[in-house]
């Protein structure tokens, strides 16, 4: 992005300010002001600072709960207003098969054509909203700039990191589908971009307005044979139970299949524990087929093309010391943990949703979300094939009632 700014491209970056960046304020300040063509804004900052101490975060939890809880969960990259990438992927090494400890199975789509103007309008709404603040005006970054202590991190001043050389080399390829078959382009005639506003519409807030994600509820209610779901967190709220219960009562023949993480593959053990408490109800009350992803599935080399390189990176004594995450269960086997992070629904293999929505209480009531509804049988069947692979016994454990032998 810096190289693009240096050649005259206007680069605007809007970041939800909930998780602290792993760098000091001096480096953050330098990044925020690195070039006149690059602007960085923070959405709903927790305090007057861009980087917050743990105490400040905990204090705001009690004093400003709404600010803490309502986050921007959009993930969109828009280029020249003509090409967009959107889905569930964050911008960290683990989401691009570059982390030797954790690798996410994510899903996003490259979109071009008449859908892009709507994506551009949404970005402008968030960018100009009163919740968005210029990063350079946050007090800690402003002080670093005034004290002239701001300095760019070494990663922006050194040569390209070896683990990104492949990306840099492939960037000049005209057709990447021969390297990554998943990048094959599909002509789609019927596609809709759906998104929350900066102030989310829910049944509690602005109840008189139309919720953009009601379209997905209509597709669920109208399903004739099958609904496939893939999400990191299989946590339902009461309204979700009622909605799926109505589907089960009206159409008991509809297959509902849920692909999600097991405790051993989850990136948040605490959230996984909440899901664990609901599994009996999901299976017995709703008749859902529940599949829990293995941390090292048999097809991991197909799912993660760089898996062998990650194994080498793990074994390399010169590799960085990766901090142990208390929210990730420790594996006895070596190598990176495989974690489902895709947010996808497929309806009768005729339509599908790909986006940032986790289908959990946070996505329904708190976070702003976006995604695309694609009405295309061939493409939807193609997306369904990835979920079919994920729920194969070699790649997932099936959760079902146990029959006790007398």
PDB file of N, CA and C in Angstrom, residues 10-88:
ATOM      1  N   UNK A  10      -4.271   7.164  -4.189  1.00  0.00           N
ATOM      2  CA  UNK A  10      -4.850   7.575  -2.922  1.00  0.00           C
ATOM      3  C   UNK A  10      -5.245   6.329  -2.127  1.00  0.00           C
ATOM      4  N   UNK A  11      -4.628   6.126  -0.989  1.00  0.00           N
ATOM      5  CA  UNK A  11      -4.860   4.941  -0.154  1.00  0.00           C
ATOM      6  C   UNK A  11      -5.554   5.392   1.128  1.00  0.00           C
ATOM      7  N   UNK A  12      -6.723   4.816   1.385  1.00  0.00           N
ATOM      8  CA  UNK A  12      -7.452   5.116   2.625  1.00  0.00           C
ATOM      9  C   UNK A  12      -7.697   3.807   3.376  1.00  0.00           C
ATOM     10  N   UNK A  13      -7.331   3.800   4.635  1.00  0.00           N
ATOM     11  CA  UNK A  13      -7.439   2.591   5.466  1.00  0.00           C
ATOM     12  C   UNK A  13      -8.313   2.923   6.674  1.00  0.00           C
ATOM     13  N   UNK A  14      -9.388   2.153   6.835  1.00  0.00           N
ATOM     14  CA  UNK A  14     -10.275   2.312   7.982  1.00  0.00           C
ATOM     15  C   UNK A  14     -10.198   1.048   8.825  1.00  0.00           C
ATOM     16  N   UNK A  15      -9.793   1.186  10.080  1.00  0.00           N
ATOM     17  CA  UNK A  15      -9.544   0.045  10.954  1.00  0.00           C
ATOM     18  C   UNK A  15     -10.431   0.155  12.190  1.00  0.00           C
ATOM     19  N   UNK A  16     -11.066  -0.948  12.555  1.00  0.00           N
ATOM     20  CA  UNK A  16     -11.787  -0.969  13.820  1.00  0.00           C
ATOM     21  C   UNK A  16     -10.774  -0.940  14.956  1.00  0.00           C
ATOM     22  N   UNK A  17     -10.942   0.000  15.895  1.00  0.00           N
ATOM     23  CA  UNK A  17      -9.933   0.189  16.924  1.00  0.00           C
ATOM     24  C   UNK A  17     -10.326  -0.544  18.196  1.00  0.00           C
ATOM     25  N   UNK A  18     -10.229  -1.869  18.147  1.00  0.00           N
ATOM     26  CA  UNK A  18     -10.501  -2.674  19.333  1.00  0.00           C
ATOM     27  C   UNK A  18      -9.251  -3.417  19.777  1.00  0.00           C
ATOM     28  N   UNK A  19      -8.571  -4.030  18.832  1.00  0.00           N
ATOM     29  CA  UNK A  19      -7.344  -4.778  19.141  1.00  0.00           C
ATOM     30  C   UNK A  19      -6.145  -3.865  18.941  1.00  0.00           C
ATOM     31  N   UNK A  20      -5.278  -3.813  19.927  1.00  0.00           N
ATOM     32  CA  UNK A  20      -4.079  -2.983  19.815  1.00  0.00           C
ATOM     33  C   UNK A  20      -3.117  -3.535  18.779  1.00  0.00           C
ATOM     34  N   UNK A  21      -2.533  -2.687  17.946  1.00  0.00           N
ATOM     35  CA  UNK A  21      -1.459  -3.164  17.065  1.00  0.00           C
ATOM     36  C   UNK A  21      -0.234  -3.507  17.895  1.00  0.00           C
ATOM     37  N   UNK A  22       0.516  -4.504  17.449  1.00  0.00           N
ATOM     38  CA  UNK A  22       1.681  -4.944  18.210  1.00  0.00           C
ATOM     39  C   UNK A  22       2.905  -4.109  17.825  1.00  0.00           C
ATOM     40  N   UNK A  23       2.844  -2.820  18.128  1.00  0.00           N
ATOM     41  CA  UNK A  23       3.957  -1.918  17.870  1.00  0.00           C
ATOM     42  C   UNK A  23       3.804  -0.699  18.767  1.00  0.00           C
ATOM     43  N   UNK A  24       4.903  -0.006  19.047  1.00  0.00           N
ATOM     44  CA  UNK A  24       4.839   1.169  19.928  1.00  0.00           C
ATOM     45  C   UNK A  24       4.179   2.359  19.236  1.00  0.00           C
ATOM     46  N   UNK A  25       3.770   3.333  20.051  1.00  0.00           N
ATOM     47  CA  UNK A  25       3.078   4.506  19.526  1.00  0.00           C
ATOM     48  C   UNK A  25       3.943   5.276  18.534  1.00  0.00           C
ATOM     49  N   UNK A  26       5.256   5.293  18.763  1.00  0.00           N
ATOM     50  CA  UNK A  26       6.151   6.038  17.865  1.00  0.00           C
ATOM     51  C   UNK A  26       6.110   5.462  16.453  1.00  0.00           C
ATOM     52  N   UNK A  27       6.099   4.133  16.350  1.00  0.00           N
ATOM     53  CA  UNK A  27       6.041   3.496  15.028  1.00  0.00           C
ATOM     54  C   UNK A  27       4.651   3.653  14.422  1.00  0.00           C
ATOM     55  N   UNK A  28       3.621   3.531  15.248  1.00  0.00           N
ATOM     56  CA  UNK A  28       2.244   3.693  14.764  1.00  0.00           C
ATOM     57  C   UNK A  28       2.048   5.101  14.209  1.00  0.00           C
ATOM     58  N   UNK A  29       2.590   6.095  14.896  1.00  0.00           N
ATOM     59  CA  UNK A  29       2.477   7.479  14.438  1.00  0.00           C
ATOM     60  C   UNK A  29       3.161   7.680  13.092  1.00  0.00           C
ATOM     61  N   UNK A  30       4.313   7.049  12.923  1.00  0.00           N
ATOM     62  CA  UNK A  30       5.028   7.173  11.648  1.00  0.00           C
ATOM     63  C   UNK A  30       4.252   6.523  10.513  1.00  0.00           C
ATOM     64  N   UNK A  31       3.626   5.382  10.783  1.00  0.00           N
ATOM     65  CA  UNK A  31       2.822   4.706   9.764  1.00  0.00           C
ATOM     66  C   UNK A  31       1.616   5.559   9.382  1.00  0.00           C
ATOM     67  N   UNK A  32       0.985   6.171  10.388  1.00  0.00           N
ATOM     68  CA  UNK A  32      -0.219   6.968  10.138  1.00  0.00           C
ATOM     69  C   UNK A  32       0.062   8.196   9.289  1.00  0.00           C
ATOM     70  N   UNK A  33       1.304   8.630   9.262  1.00  0.00           N
ATOM     71  CA  UNK A  33       1.655   9.850   8.511  1.00  0.00           C
ATOM     72  C   UNK A  33       2.769   9.593   7.504  1.00  0.00           C
ATOM     73  N   UNK A  34       2.913   8.346   7.070  1.00  0.00           N
ATOM     74  CA  UNK A  34       4.068   7.971   6.252  1.00  0.00           C
ATOM     75  C   UNK A  34       4.072   8.655   4.894  1.00  0.00           C
ATOM     76  N   UNK A  35       2.885   8.969   4.339  1.00  0.00           N
ATOM     77  CA  UNK A  35       2.834   9.577   3.012  1.00  0.00           C
ATOM     78  C   UNK A  35       1.561  10.397   2.889  1.00  0.00           C
ATOM     79  N   UNK A  36       1.655  11.473   2.138  1.00  0.00           N
ATOM     80  CA  UNK A  36       0.500  12.357   1.979  1.00  0.00           C
ATOM     81  C   UNK A  36      -0.657  11.684   1.238  1.00  0.00           C
ATOM     82  N   UNK A  37      -0.369  10.639   0.479  1.00  0.00           N
ATOM     83  CA  UNK A  37      -1.428   9.928  -0.243  1.00  0.00           C
ATOM     84  C   UNK A  37      -2.050   8.792   0.563  1.00  0.00           C
ATOM     85  N   UNK A  38      -1.579   8.595   1.793  1.00  0.00           N
ATOM     86  CA  UNK A  38      -2.115   7.510   2.616  1.00  0.00           C
ATOM     87  C   UNK A  38      -2.767   8.094   3.868  1.00  0.00           C
ATOM     88  N   UNK A  39      -4.024   7.720   4.086  1.00  0.00           N
ATOM     89  CA  UNK A  39      -4.767   8.164   5.264  1.00  0.00           C
ATOM     90  C   UNK A  39      -5.206   6.946   6.080  1.00  0.00           C
ATOM     91  N   UNK A  40      -5.113   7.090   7.391  1.00  0.00           N
ATOM     92  CA  UNK A  40      -5.519   6.025   8.303  1.00  0.00           C
ATOM     93  C   UNK A  40      -6.520   6.589   9.304  1.00  0.00           C
ATOM     94  N   UNK A  41      -7.681   5.939   9.397  1.00  0.00           N
ATOM     95  CA  UNK A  41      -8.692   6.338  10.369  1.00  0.00           C
ATOM     96  C   UNK A  41      -9.067   5.140  11.231  1.00  0.00           C
ATOM     97  N   UNK A  42      -9.491   5.434  12.466  1.00  0.00           N
ATOM     98  CA  UNK A  42      -9.888   4.418  13.429  1.00  0.00           C
ATOM     99  C   UNK A  42     -11.392   4.528  13.674  1.00  0.00           C
ATOM    100  N   UNK A  43     -12.060   3.381  13.661  1.00  0.00           N
ATOM    101  CA  UNK A  43     -13.510   3.346  13.857  1.00  0.00           C
ATOM    102  C   UNK A  43     -13.831   3.012  15.308  1.00  0.00           C
ATOM    103  N   UNK A  44     -14.625   3.862  15.921  1.00  0.00           N
ATOM    104  CA  UNK A  44     -15.058   3.728  17.307  1.00  0.00           C
ATOM    105  C   UNK A  44     -13.881   3.466  18.254  1.00  0.00           C
ATOM    106  N   UNK A  45     -12.919   4.390  18.327  1.00  0.00           N
ATOM    107  CA  UNK A  45     -11.795   4.181  19.254  1.00  0.00           C
ATOM    108  C   UNK A  45     -12.288   4.074  20.696  1.00  0.00           C
ATOM    109  N   UNK A  46     -11.595   3.263  21.477  1.00  0.00           N
ATOM    110  CA  UNK A  46     -12.013   3.003  22.849  1.00  0.00           C
ATOM    111  C   UNK A  46     -11.735   4.192  23.760  1.00  0.00           C
ATOM    112  N   UNK A  47     -10.603   4.855  23.519  1.00  0.00           N
ATOM    113  CA  UNK A  47     -10.215   6.007  24.332  1.00  0.00           C
ATOM    114  C   UNK A  47      -9.661   7.081  23.408  1.00  0.00           C
ATOM    115  N   UNK A  48      -9.014   8.075  23.995  1.00  0.00           N
ATOM    116  CA  UNK A  48      -8.404   9.136  23.194  1.00  0.00           C
ATOM    117  C   UNK A  48      -7.073   8.694  22.612  1.00  0.00           C
ATOM    118  N   UNK A  49      -6.605   7.503  22.972  1.00  0.00           N
ATOM    119  CA  UNK A  49      -5.338   6.981  22.466  1.00  0.00           C
ATOM    120  C   UNK A  49      -5.565   5.912  21.401  1.00  0.00           C
ATOM    121  N   UNK A  50      -4.596   5.756  20.521  1.00  0.00           N
ATOM    122  CA  UNK A  50      -4.674   4.713  19.493  1.00  0.00           C
ATOM    123  C   UNK A  50      -4.254   3.359  20.052  1.00  0.00           C
ATOM    124  N   UNK A  51      -3.377   3.364  21.050  1.00  0.00           N
ATOM    125  CA  UNK A  51      -2.912   2.140  21.698  1.00  0.00           C
ATOM    126  C   UNK A  51      -3.301   2.223  23.168  1.00  0.00           C
ATOM    127  N   UNK A  52      -4.042   1.235  23.651  1.00  0.00           N
ATOM    128  CA  UNK A  52      -4.600   1.305  24.995  1.00  0.00           C
ATOM    129  C   UNK A  52      -4.024   0.220  25.899  1.00  0.00           C
ATOM    130  N   UNK A  53      -3.770   0.587  27.141  1.00  0.00           N
ATOM    131  CA  UNK A  53      -3.324  -0.378  28.135  1.00  0.00           C
ATOM    132  C   UNK A  53      -4.484  -1.295  28.515  1.00  0.00           C
ATOM    133  N   UNK A  54      -4.139  -2.476  29.004  1.00  0.00           N
ATOM    134  CA  UNK A  54      -5.175  -3.439  29.395  1.00  0.00           C
ATOM    135  C   UNK A  54      -6.120  -2.842  30.425  1.00  0.00           C
ATOM    136  N   UNK A  55      -5.587  -2.050  31.353  1.00  0.00           N
ATOM    137  CA  UNK A  55      -6.427  -1.434  32.377  1.00  0.00           C
ATOM    138  C   UNK A  55      -7.462  -0.515  31.730  1.00  0.00           C
ATOM    139  N   UNK A  56      -7.050   0.271  30.734  1.00  0.00           N
ATOM    140  CA  UNK A  56      -7.985   1.176  30.068  1.00  0.00           C
ATOM    141  C   UNK A  56      -9.103   0.405  29.378  1.00  0.00           C
ATOM    142  N   UNK A  57      -8.742  -0.714  28.752  1.00  0.00           N
ATOM    143  CA  UNK A  57      -9.748  -1.533  28.076  1.00  0.00           C
ATOM    144  C   UNK A  57     -10.728  -2.101  29.099  1.00  0.00           C
ATOM    145  N   UNK A  58     -10.217  -2.618  30.210  1.00  0.00           N
ATOM    146  CA  UNK A  58     -11.095  -3.180  31.241  1.00  0.00           C
ATOM    147  C   UNK A  58     -11.999  -2.109  31.842  1.00  0.00           C
ATOM    148  N   UNK A  59     -11.458  -0.935  32.056  1.00  0.00           N
ATOM    149  CA  UNK A  59     -12.255   0.152  32.633  1.00  0.00           C
ATOM    150  C   UNK A  59     -13.381   0.564  31.693  1.00  0.00           C
ATOM    151  N   UNK A  60     -13.068   0.645  30.403  1.00  0.00           N
ATOM    152  CA  UNK A  60     -14.094   1.034  29.433  1.00  0.00           C
ATOM    153  C   UNK A  60     -15.186  -0.022  29.314  1.00  0.00           C
ATOM    154  N   UNK A  61     -14.832  -1.267  29.624  1.00  0.00           N
ATOM    155  CA  UNK A  61     -15.840  -2.325  29.589  1.00  0.00           C
ATOM    156  C   UNK A  61     -16.991  -2.011  30.540  1.00  0.00           C
ATOM    157  N   UNK A  62     -16.672  -1.397  31.674  1.00  0.00           N
ATOM    158  CA  UNK A  62     -17.691  -1.093  32.681  1.00  0.00           C
ATOM    159  C   UNK A  62     -18.307   0.293  32.480  1.00  0.00           C
ATOM    160  N   UNK A  63     -17.533   1.241  31.954  1.00  0.00           N
ATOM    161  CA  UNK A  63     -18.032   2.616  31.858  1.00  0.00           C
ATOM    162  C   UNK A  63     -18.608   2.969  30.494  1.00  0.00           C
ATOM    163  N   UNK A  64     -18.144   2.301  29.446  1.00  0.00           N
ATOM    164  CA  UNK A  64     -18.622   2.595  28.091  1.00  0.00           C
ATOM    165  C   UNK A  64     -18.851   1.280  27.355  1.00  0.00           C
ATOM    166  N   UNK A  65     -19.783   0.494  27.877  1.00  0.00           N
ATOM    167  CA  UNK A  65     -19.992  -0.851  27.348  1.00  0.00           C
ATOM    168  C   UNK A  65     -20.415  -0.825  25.883  1.00  0.00           C
ATOM    169  N   UNK A  66     -21.269   0.138  25.492  1.00  0.00           N
ATOM    170  CA  UNK A  66     -21.750   0.200  24.104  1.00  0.00           C
ATOM    171  C   UNK A  66     -20.594   0.442  23.140  1.00  0.00           C
ATOM    172  N   UNK A  67     -19.699   1.359  23.497  1.00  0.00           N
ATOM    173  CA  UNK A  67     -18.544   1.628  22.639  1.00  0.00           C
ATOM    174  C   UNK A  67     -17.664   0.397  22.517  1.00  0.00           C
ATOM    175  N   UNK A  68     -17.491  -0.305  23.608  1.00  0.00           N
ATOM    176  CA  UNK A  68     -16.661  -1.511  23.589  1.00  0.00           C
ATOM    177  C   UNK A  68     -17.268  -2.598  22.709  1.00  0.00           C
ATOM    178  N   UNK A  69     -18.574  -2.739  22.759  1.00  0.00           N
ATOM    179  CA  UNK A  69     -19.218  -3.921  22.201  1.00  0.00           C
ATOM    180  C   UNK A  69     -19.621  -3.781  20.744  1.00  0.00           C
ATOM    181  N   UNK A  70     -19.929  -2.573  20.291  1.00  0.00           N
ATOM    182  CA  UNK A  70     -20.386  -2.393  18.909  1.00  0.00           C
ATOM    183  C   UNK A  70     -19.176  -2.122  18.014  1.00  0.00           C
ATOM    184  N   UNK A  71     -18.760  -3.147  17.271  1.00  0.00           N
ATOM    185  CA  UNK A  71     -17.546  -3.045  16.479  1.00  0.00           C
ATOM    186  C   UNK A  71     -17.837  -3.132  14.982  1.00  0.00           C
ATOM    187  N   UNK A  72     -16.936  -2.575  14.193  1.00  0.00           N
ATOM    188  CA  UNK A  72     -17.000  -2.714  12.734  1.00  0.00           C
ATOM    189  C   UNK A  72     -16.274  -4.006  12.355  1.00  0.00           C
ATOM    190  N   UNK A  73     -17.021  -4.975  11.815  1.00  0.00           N
ATOM    191  CA  UNK A  73     -16.478  -6.280  11.472  1.00  0.00           C
ATOM    192  C   UNK A  73     -16.330  -6.450   9.965  1.00  0.00           C
ATOM    193  N   UNK A  74     -16.566  -5.379   9.192  1.00  0.00           N
ATOM    194  CA  UNK A  74     -16.420  -5.430   7.737  1.00  0.00           C
ATOM    195  C   UNK A  74     -14.989  -5.801   7.357  1.00  0.00           C
ATOM    196  N   UNK A  75     -14.843  -6.552   6.262  1.00  0.00           N
ATOM    197  CA  UNK A  75     -13.536  -6.816   5.669  1.00  0.00           C
ATOM    198  C   UNK A  75     -13.671  -6.597   4.161  1.00  0.00           C
ATOM    199  N   UNK A  76     -13.177  -5.456   3.678  1.00  0.00           N
ATOM    200  CA  UNK A  76     -13.336  -5.083   2.273  1.00  0.00           C
ATOM    201  C   UNK A  76     -12.062  -4.422   1.779  1.00  0.00           C
ATOM    202  N   UNK A  77     -11.629  -4.799   0.592  1.00  0.00           N
ATOM    203  CA  UNK A  77     -10.555  -4.109  -0.123  1.00  0.00           C
ATOM    204  C   UNK A  77     -11.120  -3.682  -1.469  1.00  0.00           C
ATOM    205  N   UNK A  78     -11.153  -2.374  -1.728  1.00  0.00           N
ATOM    206  CA  UNK A  78     -11.726  -1.829  -2.962  1.00  0.00           C
ATOM    207  C   UNK A  78     -10.652  -1.100  -3.739  1.00  0.00           C
ATOM    208  N   UNK A  79     -10.470  -1.471  -4.993  1.00  0.00           N
ATOM    209  CA  UNK A  79      -9.426  -0.887  -5.831  1.00  0.00           C
ATOM    210  C   UNK A  79     -10.054  -0.123  -6.989  1.00  0.00           C
ATOM    211  N   UNK A  80      -9.747   1.171  -7.058  1.00  0.00           N
ATOM    212  CA  UNK A  80     -10.216   2.037  -8.149  1.00  0.00           C
ATOM    213  C   UNK A  80     -11.731   2.028  -8.310  1.00  0.00           C
ATOM    214  N   UNK A  81     -12.446   1.618  -7.295  1.00  0.00           N
ATOM    215  CA  UNK A  81     -13.904   1.571  -7.370  1.00  0.00           C
ATOM    216  C   UNK A  81     -14.428   0.535  -8.345  1.00  0.00           C
ATOM    217  N   UNK A  82     -13.549  -0.360  -8.829  1.00  0.00           N
ATOM    218  CA  UNK A  82     -13.941  -1.299  -9.880  1.00  0.00           C
ATOM    219  C   UNK A  82     -13.762  -2.762  -9.492  1.00  0.00           C
ATOM    220  N   UNK A  83     -12.867  -3.044  -8.565  1.00  0.00           N
ATOM    221  CA  UNK A  83     -12.604  -4.419  -8.141  1.00  0.00           C
ATOM    222  C   UNK A  83     -12.586  -4.437  -6.617  1.00  0.00           C
ATOM    223  N   UNK A  84     -13.275  -5.411  -6.039  1.00  0.00           N
ATOM    224  CA  UNK A  84     -13.327  -5.517  -4.580  1.00  0.00           C
ATOM    225  C   UNK A  84     -13.045  -6.947  -4.148  1.00  0.00           C
ATOM    226  N   UNK A  85     -12.423  -7.072  -2.999  1.00  0.00           N
ATOM    227  CA  UNK A  85     -12.257  -8.368  -2.329  1.00  0.00           C
ATOM    228  C   UNK A  85     -12.950  -8.252  -0.980  1.00  0.00           C
ATOM    229  N   UNK A  86     -13.879  -9.163  -0.708  1.00  0.00           N
ATOM    230  CA  UNK A  86     -14.577  -9.124   0.573  1.00  0.00           C
ATOM    231  C   UNK A  86     -14.897 -10.531   1.033  1.00  0.00           C
ATOM    232  N   UNK A  87     -15.008 -10.685   2.332  1.00  0.00           N
ATOM    233  CA  UNK A  87     -15.283 -11.991   2.918  1.00  0.00           C
ATOM    234  C   UNK A  87     -15.033 -11.947   4.398  1.00  0.00           C
ATOM    235  N   UNK A  88     -14.320 -12.972   4.917  1.00  0.00           N
ATOM    236  CA  UNK A  88     -14.093 -13.049   6.349  1.00  0.00           C
ATOM    237  C   UNK A  88     -12.649 -12.888   6.760  1.00  0.00           C
TER     238      UNK A  88
END
